[in-house]
Amino acid sequence: MSPESKKLFNIIILGISFMFIFTAFQTCGNIAQTVITNLNNTDFHGSGYTSMSIIYGVFSASNLVSPSVVAIVGPQLSMVVSGIFYSLYIAVFIQPATWAFYTASVFIGIAAAVLWTAQGNCLTVNSDENTIGRNSGVFWALLQSSLFFGNLYIYFAWQGKTHISESDRRTVFIALTVISLVGTVLFFLIRKQEDTKTPGEEDSQKEVLNSVINFYYYVFTEKSIKLSFTKEILLLSVTTAYTGLVLTFFSGVYGTCIGAVNRFGSEEKSLIGLSGIFTGVGEILGGGLFGLLSKNNRFGRNPVVMLGIIVHFIAFYLIFFNMPNDAPIAPMEGTDDVAYMIPSKEVAIFCSFLLGLGDSCFNTQLLSILGFLYSEDSAPAFAIFKFVQSICAAVAYFYSNYFLLQWQLLIMVVVGFFGTITFFTVEWEAAAALVARGSDYSSI
């Protein structure tokens, strides 16, 4: 096998491994709160919302040290160990215990930071300037397909279920644990690049390793802190915060709402899976469409972000009218309340699609503008982006334990409005600077 073929093979295996792991994990996150509210075991007092809040909070902090861990351990072993922790977290649901549930939440937060850092390293090592675009696309497509398979399984497995029994729960989570472990084992198939170091280079390996660790510490602490207080980053942080709130809503809260509506009849639990599928359709459609348009977009990024906020506001409006106000925090019996219309399954699933489509609008354009503004040194900017997004997701999961649906929607509307304004401001200034240099605005 040629070196180029070996690199492409590694990228495909990397994507398939992540597809298996996140088929299990994203499905778990989507149904966690619903499963917990259906537990018959009164000794368990955990909350799916609180668990996800812990995960995202620990993930944010762990990003400061994960590059050093990957540099010392190596990307392949880092991903294998991280995959094991993902599998252990999912396995906790087979026989839930409160202490194990929250302990696993902490460990998976650390594992997530290490896993994604190692993924970036593996993608970079197996790409060059001519293949990075293709390889990123292959990985992204395989990863996003995880939204289909797990949720499709839930849709059929829970068809006709109004209550999730102990047998139903164990069957689903044993299957998800096995799927996650399969993805973890596949990491071993990633082939290491041939070692071309001379004896002299081998002797200096320790010094190089220390340099890498020091570099990452500098990039992810000192440079990130300095960059955090620049005007552009402060403005874009509002937009980034909004993506964190929306991430929480569509990945954990909205599925719980759908599963709690008794008026959906025997389909209320299986609709959680269908909701996840249509969210994935929106994400993939938007990501692919706006990724292609970005190459030949003479109007810049603002129209895409405007489309995103309009799509989200329509979704919030329909959800407000369609879903009962107490749906996010409904008890095991669900809710029989009605909002401003008789709950419609079609409207609920359509809103799932809109949430995914709008989210892709914001994320693609945020990544685009960060790459444009900080093309010479993007690592600190993307570190801040991930940190702010994760912190806000953690906060949103925490208040989801207590806030009724209307207040959660209101928070997203307010933050989304101001986030759109701040994004427009940065984009206008970037366009003005580009024109001042005599460049074409469409080149951004």
Coordinates of C-alpha atoms in Angstrom, one line a residue:
M1 CA 0.0 0.0 0.0
S2 CA 1.4 3.4 -1.0
P3 CA 2.0 6.1 1.7
E4 CA -0.9 8.2 0.3
S5 CA -3.3 5.2 0.3
K6 CA -2.2 4.3 3.9
K7 CA -3.1 7.9 5.0
L8 CA -6.5 7.7 3.4
F9 CA -7.1 4.3 5.0
N10 CA -6.2 5.9 8.4
I11 CA -8.7 8.7 7.8
I12 CA -11.5 6.3 6.9
I13 CA -10.8 4.1 9.9
L14 CA -10.7 7.2 12.1
G15 CA -14.1 8.3 10.8
I16 CA -15.7 4.9 11.1
S17 CA -14.4 4.6 14.7
F18 CA -15.9 7.9 15.7
M19 CA -19.1 7.0 13.9
F20 CA -19.5 3.9 16.1
I21 CA -18.5 5.7 19.3
F22 CA -20.8 8.6 18.7
T23 CA -23.7 6.5 17.4
A24 CA -23.6 5.1 20.9
F25 CA -22.9 8.3 22.9
Q26 CA -25.2 10.7 21.0
T27 CA -28.0 8.2 21.3
C28 CA -27.3 7.9 25.0
G29 CA -27.3 11.6 25.5
N30 CA -30.6 12.0 23.5
I31 CA -32.5 9.4 25.6
A32 CA -30.7 9.7 29.0
Q33 CA -33.2 12.0 30.7
T34 CA -36.2 10.0 29.4
V35 CA -34.6 6.7 30.6
I36 CA -33.9 8.2 34.0
T37 CA -37.4 9.4 34.6
N38 CA -38.6 5.9 33.8
L39 CA -36.4 4.2 36.3
N40 CA -38.3 2.1 38.9
N41 CA -35.2 2.1 41.2
T42 CA -35.9 4.7 43.9
D43 CA -32.3 4.5 45.1
F44 CA -31.2 6.3 41.9
H45 CA -31.3 10.1 42.1
G46 CA -29.3 11.1 39.1
S47 CA -30.3 13.6 36.4
G48 CA -29.3 13.3 32.7
Y49 CA -29.2 17.1 32.5
T50 CA -26.8 17.4 35.4
S51 CA -24.6 14.6 34.0
M52 CA -24.3 16.4 30.7
S53 CA -23.6 19.7 32.5
I54 CA -20.7 17.9 34.3
I55 CA -19.4 16.4 31.1
Y56 CA -19.3 19.8 29.2
G57 CA -17.8 21.6 32.2
V58 CA -15.0 19.1 32.8
F59 CA -14.5 19.0 29.0
S60 CA -13.9 22.7 28.9
A61 CA -11.3 22.6 31.7
S62 CA -9.6 19.5 30.3
N63 CA -8.9 21.1 27.0
L64 CA -6.0 23.0 28.8
V65 CA -4.1 19.8 29.5
S66 CA -5.3 17.4 26.8
P67 CA -2.6 18.4 24.2
S68 CA 0.1 17.5 26.7
V69 CA -1.5 14.1 27.3
V70 CA -1.7 13.3 23.6
A71 CA 1.9 14.5 23.1
I72 CA 3.1 12.1 25.8
V73 CA 0.9 9.1 25.3
G74 CA 0.4 9.3 21.5
P75 CA -2.8 9.8 19.5
Q76 CA -3.7 6.2 19.0
L77 CA -3.4 5.1 22.6
S78 CA -5.1 8.3 23.7
M79 CA -8.2 7.5 21.5
V80 CA -8.3 3.9 22.7
V81 CA -8.3 4.8 26.4
S82 CA -10.8 7.6 25.8
G83 CA -13.1 5.2 23.9
I84 CA -13.0 2.9 26.8
F85 CA -14.3 5.6 29.1
Y86 CA -17.0 6.5 26.7
S87 CA -18.1 2.8 26.8
L88 CA -18.0 2.7 30.6
Y89 CA -20.3 5.8 30.8
I90 CA -22.8 4.2 28.5
A91 CA -22.6 0.9 30.4
V92 CA -23.5 2.7 33.7
F93 CA -27.1 2.8 32.3
I94 CA -27.3 -1.0 32.3
Q95 CA -27.5 -1.0 36.1
P96 CA -27.6 2.7 37.2
A97 CA -26.1 3.9 40.4
T98 CA -25.9 7.6 41.3
W99 CA -22.3 7.6 42.4
A100 CA -21.1 5.7 39.3
F101 CA -23.2 7.8 37.0
Y102 CA -21.7 11.1 38.1
T103 CA -18.2 9.7 38.5
A104 CA -18.4 8.4 34.9
S105 CA -19.6 11.9 33.8
V106 CA -16.4 13.4 35.2
F107 CA -14.1 10.9 33.5
I108 CA -15.9 11.1 30.1
G109 CA -15.4 14.9 30.3
I110 CA -11.7 14.4 30.5
A111 CA -11.8 11.6 27.9
A112 CA -13.7 13.8 25.5
A113 CA -11.0 16.5 25.6
V114 CA -8.3 13.9 25.0
L115 CA -10.2 12.1 22.3
W116 CA -10.9 15.3 20.2
T117 CA -7.3 16.5 20.6
A118 CA -6.0 13.2 19.4
Q119 CA -8.4 13.2 16.5
G120 CA -7.1 16.5 15.4
N121 CA -3.5 15.2 15.6
C122 CA -4.3 12.1 13.7
L123 CA -6.1 14.0 11.0
T124 CA -3.2 16.4 10.6
V125 CA -0.5 13.7 10.5
N126 CA -2.4 11.9 7.8
S127 CA -3.0 15.0 5.6
D128 CA -1.1 17.6 3.7
E129 CA -2.2 21.0 2.2
N130 CA -3.6 19.2 -0.8
T131 CA -5.6 16.5 1.1
I132 CA -6.7 18.2 4.3
G133 CA -10.0 19.4 2.7
R134 CA -10.8 16.0 1.3
N135 CA -9.9 14.2 4.5
S136 CA -11.8 16.6 6.7
G137 CA -14.9 16.1 4.5
V138 CA -14.6 12.3 4.7
F139 CA -14.2 12.3 8.5
W140 CA -17.1 14.8 8.9
A141 CA -19.4 12.8 6.7
L142 CA -18.7 9.6 8.6
L143 CA -19.1 11.3 12.0
Q144 CA -22.4 12.9 11.2
S145 CA -23.8 9.6 10.0
S146 CA -23.8 8.6 13.6
L147 CA -26.9 10.8 14.1
F148 CA -28.9 8.4 11.9
F149 CA -28.0 4.9 13.0
G150 CA -28.4 5.2 16.8
N151 CA -31.6 7.2 16.5
L152 CA -33.0 4.8 13.9
Y153 CA -32.4 2.0 16.3
I154 CA -34.3 3.8 19.1
Y155 CA -37.2 4.6 16.7
F156 CA -37.8 0.9 15.9
A157 CA -36.8 -0.5 19.3
W158 CA -39.2 1.8 21.2
Q159 CA -42.0 1.7 18.7
G160 CA -45.3 1.5 20.6
K161 CA -43.7 2.1 24.0
T162 CA -45.2 4.5 26.5
H163 CA -43.0 3.4 29.3
I164 CA -39.3 2.2 29.2
S165 CA -39.1 -1.0 31.2
E166 CA -35.9 -2.3 32.9
S167 CA -35.6 -4.9 30.1
D168 CA -36.0 -2.3 27.4
R169 CA -33.3 -0.1 29.0
R170 CA -30.8 -2.9 29.5
T171 CA -31.3 -4.2 25.9
V172 CA -30.7 -0.7 24.4
F173 CA -27.7 0.2 26.6
I174 CA -26.0 -3.2 26.2
A175 CA -26.3 -2.8 22.4
L176 CA -24.9 0.8 22.7
T177 CA -22.0 -0.3 24.9
V178 CA -21.0 -3.0 22.4
I179 CA -21.2 -0.4 19.5
S180 CA -19.0 2.0 21.4
L181 CA -16.5 -0.8 22.2
V182 CA -16.4 -1.8 18.5
G183 CA -15.4 1.8 17.6
T184 CA -12.8 1.8 20.3
V185 CA -11.2 -1.5 19.0
L186 CA -11.1 -0.1 15.4
F187 CA -8.6 2.5 16.6
F188 CA -6.0 -0.3 16.6
L189 CA -6.3 -0.6 12.8
I190 CA -4.9 2.9 12.3
R191 CA -1.4 2.4 10.9
K192 CA 1.5 4.4 12.2
Q193 CA 3.5 6.4 9.7
E194 CA 6.9 4.9 9.0
D195 CA 9.6 6.1 11.3
T196 CA 12.2 8.0 9.4
K197 CA 14.2 9.5 12.3
T198 CA 18.0 9.2 12.4
P199 CA 19.8 8.0 15.5
G200 CA 20.6 11.6 16.3
E201 CA 17.0 12.6 16.0
E202 CA 16.0 9.7 18.2
D203 CA 18.3 10.9 21.0
S204 CA 16.6 14.3 20.9
Q205 CA 13.1 12.9 21.1
K206 CA 12.7 13.9 24.8
E207 CA 13.7 17.5 24.0
V208 CA 11.2 17.6 21.1
L209 CA 8.5 16.2 23.3
N210 CA 9.1 18.9 26.0
S211 CA 9.0 21.6 23.3
V212 CA 5.7 20.3 22.0
I213 CA 4.2 20.3 25.5
N214 CA 5.5 23.8 26.2
F215 CA 4.1 25.0 22.8
Y216 CA 0.6 23.6 23.6
Y217 CA 0.7 25.1 27.0
Y218 CA 1.6 28.5 25.5
V219 CA -1.0 28.3 22.8
F220 CA -3.9 27.1 25.0
T221 CA -3.2 29.3 28.0
E222 CA -1.1 32.5 27.5
K223 CA -2.1 33.2 23.9
S224 CA -5.7 32.2 24.5
I225 CA -6.0 34.5 27.5
K226 CA -4.6 37.5 25.6
L227 CA -6.8 36.8 22.6
S228 CA -9.9 36.5 24.8
F229 CA -9.9 40.2 25.5
T230 CA -9.7 41.4 21.9
K231 CA -12.8 43.1 20.5
E232 CA -13.4 40.5 17.8
I233 CA -13.3 37.5 20.1
L234 CA -15.5 39.2 22.8
L235 CA -18.1 39.9 20.2
L236 CA -17.9 36.4 18.6
S237 CA -18.1 34.9 22.1
V238 CA -21.8 36.0 22.3
T239 CA -22.5 34.1 19.0
T240 CA -20.5 31.1 20.3
A241 CA -22.4 31.1 23.6
Y242 CA -25.6 30.9 21.6
T243 CA -24.4 27.8 19.8
G244 CA -23.7 26.2 23.2
L245 CA -27.2 26.8 24.4
V246 CA -28.7 25.5 21.2
L247 CA -26.5 22.4 21.3
T248 CA -27.9 21.6 24.7
F249 CA -31.4 22.1 23.6
F250 CA -31.5 19.9 20.5
S251 CA -29.1 17.2 21.7
G252 CA -30.7 16.6 25.2
V253 CA -33.7 18.8 26.1
Y254 CA -35.9 18.6 23.0
G255 CA -35.9 14.9 22.7
T256 CA -36.9 14.7 26.4
C257 CA -39.8 17.0 25.7
I258 CA -41.1 14.9 22.8
G259 CA -40.8 11.7 24.9
A260 CA -42.8 13.3 27.7
V261 CA -45.9 14.3 25.7
N262 CA -48.6 11.7 26.4
R263 CA -50.8 13.0 23.6
F264 CA -48.4 11.6 21.1
G265 CA -49.7 8.2 22.2
S266 CA -47.8 5.0 21.8
E267 CA -45.3 6.7 19.5
E268 CA -44.0 9.2 22.1
K269 CA -40.8 7.3 23.0
S270 CA -39.9 6.2 19.4
L271 CA -40.4 9.8 18.2
I272 CA -37.2 10.7 20.2
G273 CA -35.2 8.6 17.7
L274 CA -37.0 10.1 14.7
S275 CA -36.4 13.6 16.1
G276 CA -32.6 12.9 16.3
I277 CA -32.7 11.6 12.7
F278 CA -34.2 14.8 11.4
T279 CA -31.9 17.0 13.4
G280 CA -29.0 15.1 11.7
V281 CA -30.6 15.6 8.3
G282 CA -30.7 19.4 9.0
E283 CA -27.1 19.4 10.2
I284 CA -25.8 17.5 7.2
L285 CA -27.9 19.4 4.6
G286 CA -26.8 22.8 6.0
G287 CA -23.2 21.8 6.5
G288 CA -22.8 20.5 3.0
L289 CA -24.8 23.3 1.3
F290 CA -23.1 26.2 3.1
G291 CA -19.7 24.6 2.9
L292 CA -20.1 24.5 -0.9
L293 CA -21.5 28.0 -1.1
S294 CA -18.7 29.5 1.0
K295 CA -16.3 29.0 -1.9
N296 CA -18.3 31.3 -4.2
N297 CA -20.3 33.6 -1.9
R298 CA -20.0 37.2 -2.9
F299 CA -22.3 38.3 -0.1
G300 CA -20.1 37.0 2.8
R301 CA -21.3 35.1 5.8
N302 CA -24.0 37.4 7.2
P303 CA -26.9 36.1 5.0
V304 CA -26.2 32.5 6.1
V305 CA -26.2 33.6 9.8
M306 CA -29.4 35.6 9.2
L307 CA -31.0 32.5 7.7
G308 CA -29.9 30.5 10.7
I309 CA -31.5 32.8 13.3
I310 CA -34.7 33.1 11.2
V311 CA -34.9 29.3 11.0
H312 CA -34.3 29.0 14.7
F313 CA -36.8 31.6 15.6
I314 CA -39.5 29.8 13.5
A315 CA -38.5 26.6 15.3
F316 CA -38.8 28.2 18.8
Y317 CA -42.1 29.8 17.9
L318 CA -43.6 26.4 16.7
I319 CA -42.1 24.6 19.7
F320 CA -43.6 27.2 22.1
F321 CA -47.1 26.6 20.5
N322 CA -46.8 22.8 20.1
M323 CA -45.0 21.5 23.3
P324 CA -46.4 21.6 26.8
N325 CA -44.5 24.0 29.1
D326 CA -43.6 21.4 31.7
A327 CA -42.3 18.9 29.1
P328 CA -38.5 19.3 29.9
I329 CA -39.1 18.5 33.6
A330 CA -42.1 16.2 33.4
P331 CA -42.2 13.2 35.8
M332 CA -42.1 9.5 34.8
E333 CA -45.8 9.6 33.9
G334 CA -45.2 12.3 31.3
T335 CA -47.5 15.3 30.8
D336 CA -51.1 15.6 29.6
D337 CA -50.9 19.4 29.4
V338 CA -51.5 21.3 26.2
A339 CA -49.7 24.4 25.0
Y340 CA -51.5 26.7 22.5
M341 CA -52.4 23.9 20.0
I342 CA -53.0 20.1 20.2
P343 CA -49.5 18.6 20.1
S344 CA -48.6 17.6 16.6
K345 CA -46.0 14.9 15.8
E346 CA -45.4 16.4 12.4
V347 CA -44.7 19.8 13.7
A348 CA -42.4 18.4 16.4
I349 CA -40.3 16.5 13.9
F350 CA -40.2 19.5 11.5
C351 CA -38.8 21.6 14.4
S352 CA -36.1 19.0 14.9
F353 CA -35.0 19.5 11.2
L354 CA -35.1 23.3 11.7
L355 CA -33.0 23.1 14.8
G356 CA -30.3 21.1 13.0
L357 CA -30.4 23.3 9.9
G358 CA -30.1 26.5 11.9
D359 CA -27.3 25.1 14.0
S360 CA -25.3 24.3 10.9
C361 CA -25.7 27.9 9.7
F362 CA -24.1 29.3 12.8
N363 CA -21.4 26.7 13.2
T364 CA -20.1 26.7 9.6
Q365 CA -19.9 30.5 9.6
L366 CA -18.3 30.8 13.0
L367 CA -15.6 28.3 12.0
S368 CA -15.2 30.2 8.7
I369 CA -14.8 33.6 10.2
L370 CA -12.4 32.4 12.9
G371 CA -10.3 30.7 10.2
F372 CA -10.3 33.9 8.2
L373 CA -9.5 36.3 11.0
Y374 CA -6.8 34.1 12.5
S375 CA -5.5 32.3 9.5
E376 CA -1.9 32.7 10.6
D377 CA -2.4 31.3 14.1
S378 CA -5.8 29.8 14.5
A379 CA -5.2 27.4 17.4
P380 CA -5.9 29.9 20.3
A381 CA -9.0 31.2 18.6
F382 CA -10.5 27.8 18.1
A383 CA -9.6 26.9 21.7
I384 CA -11.6 29.8 22.9
F385 CA -14.5 28.9 20.6
K386 CA -14.6 25.4 22.0
F387 CA -14.2 26.6 25.6
V388 CA -17.0 29.2 25.5
Q389 CA -19.4 26.8 23.6
S390 CA -18.8 24.0 26.1
I391 CA -19.2 26.2 29.2
C392 CA -22.5 27.5 27.9
A393 CA -23.7 24.0 27.1
A394 CA -22.8 23.0 30.7
V395 CA -24.7 26.0 32.1
A396 CA -27.7 25.2 29.9
Y397 CA -27.8 21.6 30.9
F398 CA -27.8 22.7 34.5
Y399 CA -30.7 25.1 34.3
S400 CA -32.7 22.6 32.2
N401 CA -33.3 20.7 35.5
Y402 CA -35.4 23.6 36.8
F403 CA -36.6 25.9 34.0
L404 CA -39.9 25.4 32.1
L405 CA -39.8 25.3 28.4
Q406 CA -40.9 28.9 27.8
W407 CA -37.9 30.2 29.8
Q408 CA -35.4 28.0 28.0
L409 CA -36.8 29.3 24.7
L410 CA -36.7 32.9 25.9
I411 CA -33.0 32.6 26.9
M412 CA -32.1 31.2 23.5
V413 CA -34.1 34.0 21.7
V414 CA -32.4 36.8 23.6
V415 CA -28.8 35.4 23.3
G416 CA -29.4 34.4 19.7
F417 CA -30.6 37.9 18.8
F418 CA -27.5 39.6 20.3
G419 CA -25.2 36.9 19.0
T420 CA -26.4 37.6 15.5
I421 CA -25.8 41.3 15.9
T422 CA -22.3 40.8 17.3
F423 CA -21.5 38.4 14.4
F424 CA -22.7 41.0 11.9
T425 CA -20.5 43.6 13.5
V426 CA -17.4 41.5 13.2
E427 CA -18.2 40.5 9.6
W428 CA -18.8 44.1 8.6
E429 CA -15.5 45.1 10.1
A430 CA -13.7 42.2 8.4
A431 CA -15.2 43.1 5.1
A432 CA -14.3 46.8 5.5
A433 CA -10.7 45.9 6.2
L434 CA -10.6 43.6 3.2
V435 CA -11.9 46.3 0.9
A436 CA -9.4 48.7 2.3
R437 CA -6.6 46.4 1.3
G438 CA -8.0 46.3 -2.2
S439 CA -9.3 42.7 -2.0
D440 CA -12.6 41.4 -3.3
Y441 CA -15.2 40.7 -0.6
S442 CA -16.2 37.4 -2.2
S443 CA -12.7 36.2 -1.4
I444 CA -13.5 35.7 2.2

